[in-house]
Amino acid sequence: MNELFTERLRELRAEQGVSQVMLAKSLGVSKGIISLWENGLREPTLSNLVALADFFGVTLDYLTGRTND
């Protein structure tokens, strides 16, 4: 996954005050998976990307760094 995704995921969590544990529970994944995504060591599935975008109220394009909107 690109570096912009990992950066945006961390920023969105911080801005909204969401811990890795809280996000993991909301998405039905482990905290470890969130950490792997944020560190660029694992790529989320498409369904997880959609869930992340929905959770944070952003577009997939924004989340993946394709746009700044």
XYZ file of N, CA, C and O in Angstrom:
276
model
N 0.868 -1.177 0.000
C 0.000 0.000 0.000
C 0.900 1.220 0.000
O 2.005 1.185 0.509
N 0.395 2.264 -0.567
C 1.244 3.447 -0.667
C 1.403 4.160 0.675
O 0.622 3.992 1.595
N 2.454 4.941 0.750
C 2.795 5.660 1.971
C 1.712 6.655 2.363
O 1.462 6.885 3.547
N 1.047 7.243 1.381
C -0.008 8.215 1.667
C -1.177 7.552 2.400
O -1.774 8.147 3.296
N -1.496 6.313 2.051
C -2.561 5.591 2.759
C -2.213 5.450 4.236
O -3.037 5.739 5.103
N -1.006 4.994 4.526
C -0.631 4.781 5.922
C -0.670 6.095 6.704
O -1.150 6.131 7.835
N -0.204 7.157 6.075
C -0.218 8.472 6.700
C -1.649 8.943 6.959
O -1.971 9.435 8.049
N -2.498 8.792 5.971
C -3.893 9.256 6.127
C -4.638 8.439 7.170
O -5.440 8.984 7.926
N -4.379 7.146 7.207
C -5.045 6.310 8.206
C -4.655 6.773 9.615
O -5.518 6.954 10.474
N -3.383 7.000 9.841
C -2.930 7.496 11.152
C -3.545 8.855 11.472
O -3.997 9.095 12.595
N -3.536 9.752 10.477
C -4.083 11.100 10.690
C -5.573 11.061 11.004
O -6.039 11.764 11.906
N -6.330 10.276 10.247
C -7.774 10.187 10.480
C -8.067 9.643 11.871
O -8.961 10.144 12.563
N -7.331 8.649 12.276
C -7.528 8.107 13.631
C -7.245 9.159 14.685
O -8.031 9.333 15.623
N -6.138 9.879 14.522
C -5.762 10.906 15.499
C -6.781 12.043 15.532
O -7.203 12.478 16.611
N -7.181 12.514 14.352
C -8.147 13.615 14.265
C -9.466 13.271 14.936
O -10.105 14.120 15.542
N -9.884 12.017 14.809
C -11.180 11.622 15.346
C -11.065 10.955 16.721
O -12.065 10.508 17.280
N -9.849 10.892 17.240
C -9.649 10.345 18.583
C -9.994 8.875 18.697
O -10.532 8.441 19.717
N -9.678 8.126 17.669
C -10.006 6.698 17.636
C -8.725 5.888 17.846
O -7.742 6.078 17.136
N -8.738 5.001 18.830
C -7.570 4.151 19.062
C -7.543 2.999 18.056
O -8.554 2.709 17.407
N -6.398 2.355 17.953
C -6.302 1.187 17.077
C -7.283 0.109 17.532
O -7.903 -0.555 16.708
N -7.423 -0.047 18.829
C -8.335 -1.063 19.375
C -9.778 -0.740 18.995
O -10.521 -1.624 18.553
N -10.180 0.513 19.154
C -11.549 0.915 18.808
C -11.822 0.691 17.326
O -12.887 0.171 16.954
N -10.875 1.080 16.487
C -11.045 0.912 15.048
C -11.115 -0.568 14.683
O -11.980 -0.983 13.908
N -10.243 -1.350 15.268
C -10.229 -2.789 15.001
C -11.572 -3.433 15.353
O -12.117 -4.213 14.569
N -12.109 -3.082 16.515
C -13.402 -3.634 16.931
C -14.510 -3.234 15.964
O -15.369 -4.038 15.625
N -14.487 -1.994 15.516
C -15.513 -1.505 14.593
C -15.465 -2.223 13.251
O -16.490 -2.422 12.610
N -14.253 -2.610 12.825
C -14.095 -3.265 11.522
C -14.098 -4.780 11.608
O -14.124 -5.457 10.583
N -14.030 -5.311 12.824
C -14.007 -6.760 12.992
C -12.659 -7.380 12.629
O -12.611 -8.510 12.124
N -11.588 -6.628 12.884
C -10.231 -7.142 12.656
C -9.449 -6.980 13.956
O -9.931 -6.378 14.911
N -8.232 -7.495 13.988
C -7.416 -7.368 15.196
C -6.683 -6.026 15.222
O -6.470 -5.401 14.182
N -6.278 -5.636 16.426
C -5.480 -4.418 16.578
C -4.175 -4.557 15.797
O -3.671 -3.604 15.214
N -3.651 -5.759 15.772
C -2.408 -6.018 15.050
C -2.523 -5.712 13.567
O -1.580 -5.212 12.951
N -3.684 -6.001 12.986
C -3.910 -5.722 11.563
C -3.878 -4.215 11.320
O -3.269 -3.747 10.362
N -4.519 -3.452 12.204
C -4.504 -1.990 12.073
C -3.064 -1.488 12.109
O -2.659 -0.662 11.286
N -2.281 -2.004 13.030
C -0.876 -1.618 13.142
C -0.097 -1.973 11.879
O 0.695 -1.171 11.387
N -0.339 -3.158 11.336
C 0.345 -3.564 10.100
C -0.018 -2.633 8.950
O 0.856 -2.259 8.157
N -1.290 -2.246 8.848
C -1.719 -1.309 7.805
C -1.011 0.030 7.979
O -0.515 0.607 7.026
N -0.990 0.535 9.209
C -0.404 1.854 9.468
C 1.099 1.874 9.237
O 1.670 2.927 8.993
N 1.735 0.736 9.343
C 3.173 0.657 9.139
C 3.541 0.177 7.742
O 4.716 -0.034 7.439
N 2.532 0.014 6.888
C 2.781 -0.373 5.504
C 3.266 -1.794 5.322
O 3.853 -2.129 4.295
N 3.011 -2.642 6.305
C 3.483 -4.021 6.237
C 2.434 -4.984 5.696
O 2.742 -6.125 5.378
N 1.202 -4.505 5.602
C 0.095 -5.316 5.091
C -0.875 -4.400 4.387
O -1.057 -3.258 4.788
N -1.499 -4.895 3.339
C -2.497 -4.106 2.615
C -3.898 -4.570 2.995
O -4.157 -5.775 3.032
N -4.794 -3.624 3.254
C -6.176 -4.019 3.545
C -6.866 -4.544 2.292
O -6.504 -4.173 1.168
N -7.842 -5.405 2.491
C -8.653 -5.885 1.377
C -9.546 -4.745 0.901
O -9.712 -3.739 1.599
N -10.130 -4.926 -0.251
C -11.051 -3.910 -0.760
C -12.200 -3.687 0.216
O -12.574 -2.545 0.491
N -12.744 -4.759 0.763
C -13.863 -4.600 1.696
C -13.415 -3.853 2.959
O -14.177 -3.052 3.512
N -12.180 -4.065 3.393
C -11.670 -3.316 4.546
C -11.429 -1.859 4.202
O -11.665 -0.974 5.024
N -10.960 -1.588 2.978
C -10.790 -0.191 2.551
C -12.131 0.534 2.539
O -12.230 1.673 2.998
N -13.159 -0.128 2.022
C -14.500 0.469 1.999
C -14.974 0.720 3.428
O -15.515 1.785 3.735
N -14.763 -0.252 4.308
C -15.180 -0.089 5.707
C -14.440 1.069 6.369
O -15.039 1.832 7.131
N -13.147 1.215 6.083
C -12.373 2.333 6.632
C -12.904 3.674 6.124
O -13.089 4.614 6.900
N -13.147 3.754 4.820
C -13.668 4.994 4.239
C -15.024 5.339 4.848
O -15.275 6.502 5.210
N -15.894 4.356 4.993
C -17.207 4.590 5.599
C -17.071 5.023 7.060
O -17.753 5.943 7.514
N -16.207 4.354 7.796
C -16.012 4.656 9.211
C -15.576 6.106 9.404
O -16.081 6.805 10.273
N -14.624 6.555 8.584
C -14.089 7.910 8.731
C -14.841 8.952 7.911
O -14.560 10.146 8.008
N -15.782 8.521 7.079
C -16.567 9.461 6.288
C -15.772 10.132 5.189
O -15.945 11.321 4.922
N -14.866 9.373 4.578
C -14.052 9.889 3.475
C -14.237 8.982 2.260
O -14.792 7.895 2.364
N -13.744 9.446 1.119
C -13.829 8.628 -0.091
C -12.654 7.654 -0.151
O -11.614 7.866 0.494
N -12.815 6.612 -0.935
C -11.703 5.686 -1.169
C -10.534 6.411 -1.819
O -9.375 6.137 -1.505
N -10.846 7.321 -2.744
C -9.781 8.073 -3.406
C -8.964 8.888 -2.408
O -7.740 8.933 -2.490
N -9.632 9.513 -1.451
C -8.903 10.272 -0.431
C -8.060 9.325 0.430
O -6.876 9.559 0.660
N -8.681 8.275 0.905
C -8.000 7.335 1.794
C -6.759 6.733 1.156
O -5.733 6.575 1.803
N -6.840 6.440 -0.127
C -5.712 5.810 -0.818
C -4.744 6.810 -1.452
O -3.784 6.413 -2.104
N -5.010 8.099 -1.266
C -4.079 9.117 -1.740
C -4.253 9.520 -3.191
O -3.391 10.185 -3.749
N -5.364 9.137 -3.808
C -5.600 9.507 -5.209
C -6.089 10.946 -5.354
O -5.932 11.535 -6.403
N -6.729 11.475 -4.291
C -7.172 12.871 -4.288
C -6.913 13.468 -2.911
O -6.667 12.726 -1.944
N -7.025 14.759 -2.816
C -6.870 15.434 -1.525
C -8.206 15.883 -0.958
O -8.242 16.606 0.037
N -9.298 15.512 -1.608
C -10.632 15.903 -1.151
C -11.286 14.800 -0.380
O -11.386 13.707 -0.779
